[in-house]
CSV table of C-alpha atoms in Angstrom, one decimal:
chain,number,residue,atom,x,y,z
A,1,UNK,CA,-101.6,-91.9,-62.2
A,2,UNK,CA,-101.9,-89.5,-59.3
A,3,UNK,CA,-101.4,-85.8,-59.7
A,4,UNK,CA,-97.9,-84.4,-58.8
A,5,UNK,CA,-98.2,-82.1,-55.8
A,6,UNK,CA,-96.6,-78.7,-56.1
A,7,UNK,CA,-96.4,-78.2,-52.3
A,8,UNK,CA,-96.0,-80.7,-49.4
A,9,UNK,CA,-99.4,-79.5,-48.1
A,10,UNK,CA,-101.1,-80.7,-51.4
A,11,UNK,CA,-99.8,-84.1,-50.8
A,12,UNK,CA,-100.8,-84.0,-47.1
A,13,UNK,CA,-104.5,-83.7,-48.0
A,14,UNK,CA,-104.7,-86.9,-50.0
A,15,UNK,CA,-107.0,-89.7,-48.8
A,16,UNK,CA,-104.1,-92.2,-48.2
A,17,UNK,CA,-102.1,-89.7,-46.1
A,18,UNK,CA,-105.2,-88.6,-44.1
A,19,UNK,CA,-106.0,-92.3,-43.3
A,20,UNK,CA,-102.4,-92.9,-42.3
A,21,UNK,CA,-102.5,-90.0,-39.9
A,22,UNK,CA,-105.7,-91.2,-38.2
A,23,UNK,CA,-104.3,-94.8,-38.0
A,24,UNK,CA,-101.1,-93.5,-36.5
A,25,UNK,CA,-103.1,-91.6,-33.9
A,26,UNK,CA,-104.9,-94.8,-32.9
A,27,UNK,CA,-101.6,-96.7,-32.7
A,28,UNK,CA,-100.2,-94.0,-30.4
A,29,UNK,CA,-103.3,-94.2,-28.2
A,30,UNK,CA,-102.9,-98.0,-28.0
A,31,UNK,CA,-99.2,-97.6,-27.0
A,32,UNK,CA,-100.1,-95.1,-24.3
A,33,UNK,CA,-102.9,-97.3,-22.8
A,34,UNK,CA,-100.7,-100.4,-22.8
A,35,UNK,CA,-97.9,-98.5,-21.0
A,36,UNK,CA,-100.2,-97.7,-18.1
A,37,UNK,CA,-99.7,-99.6,-14.8
A,38,UNK,CA,-103.5,-99.8,-14.2
A,39,UNK,CA,-104.4,-102.9,-16.2
A,40,UNK,CA,-108.1,-102.8,-15.3
A,41,UNK,CA,-108.7,-99.4,-16.9
A,42,UNK,CA,-106.6,-99.8,-20.1
A,43,UNK,CA,-109.7,-99.9,-22.3
A,44,UNK,CA,-111.0,-96.7,-20.8
A,45,UNK,CA,-107.6,-95.1,-21.1
A,46,UNK,CA,-107.4,-96.2,-24.7
A,47,UNK,CA,-110.7,-94.5,-25.4
A,48,UNK,CA,-109.7,-91.3,-23.7
A,49,UNK,CA,-106.3,-91.2,-25.4
A,50,UNK,CA,-107.8,-92.0,-28.8
A,51,UNK,CA,-110.4,-89.2,-28.4
A,52,UNK,CA,-107.8,-86.6,-27.4
A,53,UNK,CA,-105.3,-87.6,-30.1
A,54,UNK,CA,-107.8,-87.6,-32.9
A,55,UNK,CA,-109.0,-84.2,-31.7
A,56,UNK,CA,-105.5,-82.9,-31.9
A,57,UNK,CA,-104.9,-84.5,-35.4
A,58,UNK,CA,-108.2,-83.2,-36.8
A,59,UNK,CA,-107.7,-79.7,-35.3
A,60,UNK,CA,-104.2,-79.5,-36.7
A,61,UNK,CA,-105.3,-80.7,-40.2
A,62,UNK,CA,-108.2,-78.2,-40.2
A,63,UNK,CA,-105.8,-75.4,-39.3
A,64,UNK,CA,-103.4,-76.3,-42.0
A,65,UNK,CA,-106.2,-76.6,-44.5
A,66,UNK,CA,-107.6,-73.1,-43.6
A,67,UNK,CA,-104.1,-71.6,-43.8
A,68,UNK,CA,-102.9,-73.6,-46.9
A,69,UNK,CA,-102.7,-70.6,-49.3
A,70,UNK,CA,-100.3,-68.5,-47.2
A,71,UNK,CA,-98.4,-71.6,-46.1
A,72,UNK,CA,-97.7,-72.7,-49.6
A,73,UNK,CA,-95.5,-69.7,-50.1
A,74,UNK,CA,-93.1,-70.9,-47.4
A,75,UNK,CA,-90.1,-73.1,-48.1
A,76,UNK,CA,-90.6,-76.8,-47.1
A,77,UNK,CA,-88.2,-76.7,-44.1
A,78,UNK,CA,-89.9,-73.6,-42.6
A,79,UNK,CA,-93.3,-75.0,-43.4
A,80,UNK,CA,-92.4,-78.1,-41.4
A,81,UNK,CA,-91.6,-76.0,-38.3
A,82,UNK,CA,-94.9,-74.1,-38.7
A,83,UNK,CA,-96.7,-77.4,-38.8
A,84,UNK,CA,-94.9,-78.6,-35.7
A,85,UNK,CA,-95.9,-75.3,-33.9
A,86,UNK,CA,-99.5,-75.8,-34.9
A,87,UNK,CA,-99.4,-79.4,-33.6
A,88,UNK,CA,-98.1,-78.2,-30.2
A,89,UNK,CA,-100.7,-75.4,-30.0
A,90,UNK,CA,-103.5,-77.8,-30.7
A,91,UNK,CA,-102.1,-80.3,-28.2
A,92,UNK,CA,-102.0,-77.5,-25.6
A,93,UNK,CA,-105.6,-76.5,-26.3
A,94,UNK,CA,-107.0,-80.0,-26.3
A,95,UNK,CA,-105.1,-81.1,-23.2
A,96,UNK,CA,-106.1,-77.9,-21.3
A,97,UNK,CA,-109.7,-78.3,-22.3
A,98,UNK,CA,-109.8,-82.0,-21.4
A,99,UNK,CA,-108.4,-81.2,-17.9
A,100,UNK,CA,-110.5,-78.1,-17.3
A,101,UNK,CA,-113.9,-79.3,-18.7
A,102,UNK,CA,-113.8,-83.0,-18.1
A,103,UNK,CA,-111.0,-83.5,-15.6
A,104,UNK,CA,-109.5,-86.1,-17.9
A,105,UNK,CA,-106.1,-87.5,-17.2
A,106,UNK,CA,-104.3,-90.7,-17.9
A,107,UNK,CA,-103.2,-90.7,-14.3
A,108,UNK,CA,-105.7,-89.6,-11.6
A,109,UNK,CA,-103.0,-88.4,-9.2
A,110,UNK,CA,-101.4,-86.3,-11.8
A,111,UNK,CA,-101.6,-82.5,-11.6
A,112,UNK,CA,-102.8,-80.2,-14.4
A,113,UNK,CA,-99.4,-78.8,-15.2
A,114,UNK,CA,-97.6,-82.1,-15.3
A,115,UNK,CA,-100.4,-83.6,-17.5
A,116,UNK,CA,-100.2,-80.8,-20.0
A,117,UNK,CA,-96.4,-80.9,-20.1
A,118,UNK,CA,-96.5,-84.6,-20.6
A,119,UNK,CA,-98.9,-84.3,-23.5
A,120,UNK,CA,-96.7,-81.6,-25.1
A,121,UNK,CA,-93.6,-83.8,-24.7
A,122,UNK,CA,-95.4,-86.6,-26.4
A,123,UNK,CA,-96.5,-84.2,-29.2
A,124,UNK,CA,-92.9,-83.0,-29.7
A,125,UNK,CA,-91.6,-86.5,-30.0
A,126,UNK,CA,-94.4,-87.6,-32.4
A,127,UNK,CA,-94.1,-84.3,-34.3
A,128,UNK,CA,-90.3,-84.8,-34.9
A,129,UNK,CA,-90.8,-88.4,-36.0
A,130,UNK,CA,-93.6,-87.3,-38.3
A,131,UNK,CA,-91.5,-84.6,-39.8
A,132,UNK,CA,-88.7,-87.0,-40.6
A,133,UNK,CA,-91.1,-89.6,-42.1
A,134,UNK,CA,-93.0,-87.0,-44.2
A,135,UNK,CA,-89.7,-85.5,-45.4
A,136,UNK,CA,-88.7,-88.9,-46.8
A,137,UNK,CA,-92.1,-89.3,-48.3
A,138,UNK,CA,-91.9,-85.9,-50.0
A,139,UNK,CA,-88.4,-86.4,-51.3
A,140,UNK,CA,-89.4,-89.8,-52.7
A,141,UNK,CA,-92.4,-88.2,-54.4
A,142,UNK,CA,-90.3,-85.4,-55.9
A,143,UNK,CA,-87.8,-87.9,-57.2
A,144,UNK,CA,-90.6,-89.8,-58.9
A,145,UNK,CA,-91.9,-86.6,-60.5
A,146,UNK,CA,-88.4,-85.8,-61.8
A,147,UNK,CA,-88.0,-89.3,-63.1
A,148,UNK,CA,-91.3,-89.1,-64.9
A,149,UNK,CA,-90.4,-85.7,-66.4
A,150,UNK,CA,-87.1,-87.1,-67.6
A,151,UNK,CA,-89.0,-90.0,-69.2
A,152,UNK,CA,-91.3,-87.6,-71.0
A,153,UNK,CA,-88.4,-85.5,-72.3
A,154,UNK,CA,-86.7,-88.7,-73.6
A,155,UNK,CA,-89.9,-89.8,-75.3
A,156,UNK,CA,-90.4,-86.4,-76.9
A,157,UNK,CA,-86.7,-86.2,-78.0
A,158,UNK,CA,-87.2,-89.5,-79.9
A,159,UNK,CA,-89.8,-88.0,-82.3
A,160,UNK,CA,-87.6,-85.1,-83.6
A,161,UNK,CA,-84.8,-86.6,-85.7
A,162,UNK,CA,-86.9,-88.3,-88.4
A,163,UNK,CA,-88.9,-85.2,-89.1
A,164,UNK,CA,-85.9,-82.9,-89.0
A,165,UNK,CA,-83.9,-84.8,-91.5
A,166,UNK,CA,-86.8,-85.1,-94.0
A,167,UNK,CA,-87.6,-81.3,-93.6
A,168,UNK,CA,-83.9,-80.3,-94.2
A,169,UNK,CA,-83.8,-82.5,-97.3
A,170,UNK,CA,-87.0,-80.9,-98.6
A,171,UNK,CA,-85.6,-77.4,-97.9
A,172,UNK,CA,-82.3,-78.2,-99.6
A,173,UNK,CA,-84.3,-79.3,-102.7
A,174,UNK,CA,-86.3,-76.1,-102.7
A,175,UNK,CA,-83.5,-73.6,-102.2
A,176,UNK,CA,-82.6,-73.3,-105.9
A,177,UNK,CA,-85.9,-74.3,-107.5
A,178,UNK,CA,-88.5,-72.4,-105.3
A,179,UNK,CA,-86.6,-70.1,-102.9
A,180,UNK,CA,-89.7,-68.4,-101.6
A,181,UNK,CA,-91.2,-71.7,-100.5
A,182,UNK,CA,-87.9,-72.7,-99.0
A,183,UNK,CA,-87.9,-69.6,-96.9
A,184,UNK,CA,-91.5,-70.3,-95.7
A,185,UNK,CA,-90.5,-73.9,-94.9
A,186,UNK,CA,-87.6,-72.7,-92.7
A,187,UNK,CA,-89.8,-70.3,-90.9
A,188,UNK,CA,-92.4,-73.0,-90.2
A,189,UNK,CA,-89.6,-75.3,-89.1
A,190,UNK,CA,-88.3,-72.8,-86.6
A,191,UNK,CA,-91.7,-72.5,-85.0
A,192,UNK,CA,-92.0,-76.2,-84.7
A,193,UNK,CA,-88.6,-76.7,-83.2
A,194,UNK,CA,-89.0,-73.8,-80.9
A,195,UNK,CA,-92.0,-75.7,-79.4
A,196,UNK,CA,-90.1,-79.0,-79.4
A,197,UNK,CA,-87.0,-77.6,-77.7
A,198,UNK,CA,-89.0,-75.9,-75.0
A,199,UNK,CA,-89.5,-79.3,-73.4
A,200,UNK,CA,-92.7,-80.9,-72.1
A,201,UNK,CA,-95.2,-78.2,-71.4
A,202,UNK,CA,-98.9,-77.3,-71.9
A,203,UNK,CA,-100.2,-75.0,-74.6
A,204,UNK,CA,-103.7,-74.1,-75.8
A,205,UNK,CA,-105.5,-76.4,-78.2
A,206,UNK,CA,-105.6,-73.5,-80.7
A,207,UNK,CA,-101.8,-73.1,-80.6
A,208,UNK,CA,-101.2,-76.9,-80.9
A,209,UNK,CA,-103.4,-77.0,-84.0
A,210,UNK,CA,-101.5,-74.0,-85.4
A,211,UNK,CA,-98.3,-76.0,-85.0
A,212,UNK,CA,-100.0,-78.9,-86.8
A,213,UNK,CA,-100.9,-76.6,-89.7
A,214,UNK,CA,-97.3,-75.4,-90.0
A,215,UNK,CA,-96.1,-79.0,-90.0
A,216,UNK,CA,-98.6,-79.9,-92.8
A,217,UNK,CA,-97.5,-76.9,-94.8
A,218,UNK,CA,-93.9,-78.3,-94.7
A,219,UNK,CA,-95.0,-81.7,-95.7
A,220,UNK,CA,-97.2,-80.2,-98.4
A,221,UNK,CA,-94.1,-78.8,-100.0
A,222,UNK,CA,-92.5,-82.1,-99.8
A,223,UNK,CA,-95.3,-84.3,-101.1
A,224,UNK,CA,-97.3,-81.9,-103.2
A,225,UNK,CA,-100.5,-83.4,-104.6
A,226,UNK,CA,-99.7,-86.7,-103.0
A,227,UNK,CA,-100.7,-85.4,-99.6
A,228,UNK,CA,-104.5,-84.7,-99.2
A,229,UNK,CA,-105.6,-83.3,-95.8
A,230,UNK,CA,-109.1,-83.0,-94.6
A,231,UNK,CA,-109.9,-80.8,-91.5
A,232,UNK,CA,-113.0,-81.0,-89.4
A,233,UNK,CA,-112.4,-78.4,-86.7
A,234,UNK,CA,-115.2,-76.3,-85.0
A,235,UNK,CA,-115.0,-72.5,-85.4
A,236,UNK,CA,-115.0,-72.1,-81.6
A,237,UNK,CA,-112.4,-74.3,-80.1
A,238,UNK,CA,-112.7,-75.3,-76.4
A,239,UNK,CA,-110.5,-73.3,-74.0
A,240,UNK,CA,-108.4,-76.3,-73.1
A,241,UNK,CA,-104.6,-77.0,-72.7
A,242,UNK,CA,-102.9,-79.9,-74.3
A,243,UNK,CA,-99.2,-81.1,-74.2
A,244,UNK,CA,-97.1,-79.2,-76.7
A,245,UNK,CA,-96.6,-81.3,-79.9
A,246,UNK,CA,-99.1,-84.0,-78.9
A,247,UNK,CA,-101.2,-84.0,-82.0
A,248,UNK,CA,-98.4,-83.3,-84.5
A,249,UNK,CA,-96.7,-86.7,-83.9
A,250,UNK,CA,-99.9,-88.5,-84.7
A,251,UNK,CA,-100.2,-86.5,-88.0
A,252,UNK,CA,-96.6,-87.3,-88.7
A,253,UNK,CA,-97.2,-91.0,-88.2
A,254,UNK,CA,-100.3,-90.8,-90.5
A,255,UNK,CA,-98.1,-89.2,-93.3
A,256,UNK,CA,-95.2,-91.5,-92.8
A,257,UNK,CA,-97.3,-94.8,-92.9
A,258,UNK,CA,-100.3,-93.8,-95.0
A,259,UNK,CA,-98.8,-91.3,-97.6
A,260,UNK,CA,-95.1,-91.7,-97.9
A,261,UNK,CA,-95.0,-95.4,-98.9
A,262,UNK,CA,-97.6,-95.0,-101.6
A,263,UNK,CA,-96.7,-93.6,-105.1
A,264,UNK,CA,-100.0,-92.0,-105.5
A,265,UNK,CA,-100.0,-90.6,-101.9
A,266,UNK,CA,-102.9,-90.7,-99.5
A,267,UNK,CA,-105.2,-88.7,-97.3
A,268,UNK,CA,-105.0,-87.6,-93.7
A,269,UNK,CA,-108.2,-86.8,-91.8
A,270,UNK,CA,-108.0,-84.6,-88.7
A,271,UNK,CA,-111.1,-84.0,-86.6
A,272,UNK,CA,-111.7,-82.1,-83.3
A,273,UNK,CA,-115.0,-82.6,-81.5
A,274,UNK,CA,-116.5,-82.7,-78.0
A,275,UNK,CA,-118.3,-85.7,-76.6
A,276,UNK,CA,-120.1,-84.8,-73.4
A,277,UNK,CA,-117.3,-83.8,-71.0
A,278,UNK,CA,-114.6,-85.0,-73.2
A,279,UNK,CA,-112.5,-83.5,-76.1
A,280,UNK,CA,-111.7,-85.9,-78.9
A,281,UNK,CA,-109.0,-85.3,-81.4
A,282,UNK,CA,-109.0,-87.9,-84.2
A,283,UNK,CA,-106.2,-88.5,-86.7
A,284,UNK,CA,-106.9,-91.1,-89.4
A,285,UNK,CA,-105.1,-92.2,-92.5
A,286,UNK,CA,-105.8,-94.8,-95.2
A,287,UNK,CA,-103.6,-97.9,-95.1
A,288,UNK,CA,-101.7,-98.8,-98.2
A,289,UNK,CA,-103.7,-101.4,-100.2
A,290,UNK,CA,-100.6,-102.9,-101.9
A,291,UNK,CA,-97.6,-104.3,-100.2
A,292,UNK,CA,-95.0,-101.7,-99.3
A,293,UNK,CA,-91.6,-101.7,-97.6
A,294,UNK,CA,-91.9,-102.4,-93.9
A,295,UNK,CA,-91.9,-99.6,-91.5
A,296,UNK,CA,-91.2,-99.4,-87.8
A,297,UNK,CA,-94.9,-98.8,-87.0
A,298,UNK,CA,-96.7,-96.0,-85.2
A,299,UNK,CA,-95.3,-96.8,-81.7
A,300,UNK,CA,-92.6,-94.2,-81.1
A,301,UNK,CA,-94.7,-91.1,-81.5
A,302,UNK,CA,-97.8,-92.9,-80.2
A,303,UNK,CA,-96.1,-93.9,-76.9
A,304,UNK,CA,-94.8,-90.4,-76.4
A,305,UNK,CA,-98.2,-88.8,-76.9
A,306,UNK,CA,-99.9,-91.4,-74.7
A,307,UNK,CA,-97.5,-90.9,-71.8
A,308,UNK,CA,-97.8,-87.1,-71.9
A,309,UNK,CA,-101.6,-87.1,-72.2
A,310,UNK,CA,-101.8,-89.4,-69.2
A,311,UNK,CA,-99.3,-87.3,-67.2
A,312,UNK,CA,-101.2,-84.1,-67.9
A,313,UNK,CA,-104.6,-85.5,-67.1
A,314,UNK,CA,-103.4,-87.6,-64.1
A,315,UNK,CA,-104.5,-90.8,-65.8
A,316,UNK,CA,-107.9,-89.7,-67.0
A,317,UNK,CA,-107.0,-89.0,-70.6
A,318,UNK,CA,-106.2,-91.6,-73.1
A,319,UNK,CA,-104.9,-92.3,-76.6
A,320,UNK,CA,-106.5,-95.3,-78.4
A,321,UNK,CA,-105.9,-96.7,-81.8
A,322,UNK,CA,-107.9,-98.8,-84.1
A,323,UNK,CA,-107.5,-100.4,-87.5
A,324,UNK,CA,-110.7,-101.0,-89.5
A,325,UNK,CA,-111.9,-101.0,-93.1
A,326,UNK,CA,-108.4,-100.1,-94.4
A,327,UNK,CA,-107.9,-97.1,-92.1
A,328,UNK,CA,-105.7,-96.5,-89.1
A,329,UNK,CA,-107.2,-94.2,-86.5
A,330,UNK,CA,-105.7,-92.6,-83.4
A,331,UNK,CA,-108.0,-90.8,-81.0
A,332,UNK,CA,-106.9,-88.5,-78.1
A,333,UNK,CA,-109.5,-88.1,-75.3
A,334,UNK,CA,-109.0,-85.3,-72.8
A,335,UNK,CA,-111.5,-84.3,-70.1
A,336,UNK,CA,-112.9,-80.8,-70.5
A,337,UNK,CA,-112.9,-80.3,-66.7
A,338,UNK,CA,-109.8,-80.5,-64.6
């Protein structure tokens, strides 16, 4: 999955786009040479046109790259006009240099002024066509980003109702018997749903683990001694961002499928570790040894977490699951470097 670009210039400096620009320049040079009336010199004219066009393209791209930081502050329509102006300036410089230094022209009888004006006219036409093409490309890309964002929001929304209903039932049962614990439950619940309702976003690993601890406190009130949690977290956590509520759904699945169906409860193991250039977050639970009522599986929360991890890491991160020796294990892998 490619990274969503925040500015049209970011998308411009991708390998496929750069290759397309160079190939389009070669196609333009071929058209110009084929349009010539002098059939015997078309190969030479193609070479000269290709050299000039590629110099214009590369010079324009270099100028845009050097000016990318101030240009990213501009609105896309105004940025397009600035790019066209840079293209015309580079065309003027290359055409003037070609005539002055080498005496190059596609037509020997052509004067300097007419040659430069003809090159500028071609650049204007090509520039406008490129602007229209790239505008469609950018709009399509933005629509794809919005569609992916909507998909992630829909996936995240699917993991809320089950937990909400269980927590409210637990709170209702504690109101009269243990009001202090009911108050703590509602405070923890408010923190969790504040994070959930904020939508897909990134938070620090430490904040995400804090949300997991609040969730486990709530479930601890619900299950009591039936829930046994083991933490293996280093004292110094990596300074890394993760999607909000990305670890909590895996812990929720572990409780739902490894603790809730069993009368004696079960254990949940949560480990945070680094493996080279990767962060690994492992959530494991024991599978019930005796037959229990069927459940819907781990897939709802798992699919939501997997999609959000891949979106945040641009396809580098992963969420893998294994079942072995009576335990179900989910492992999140996130690169430590961007």
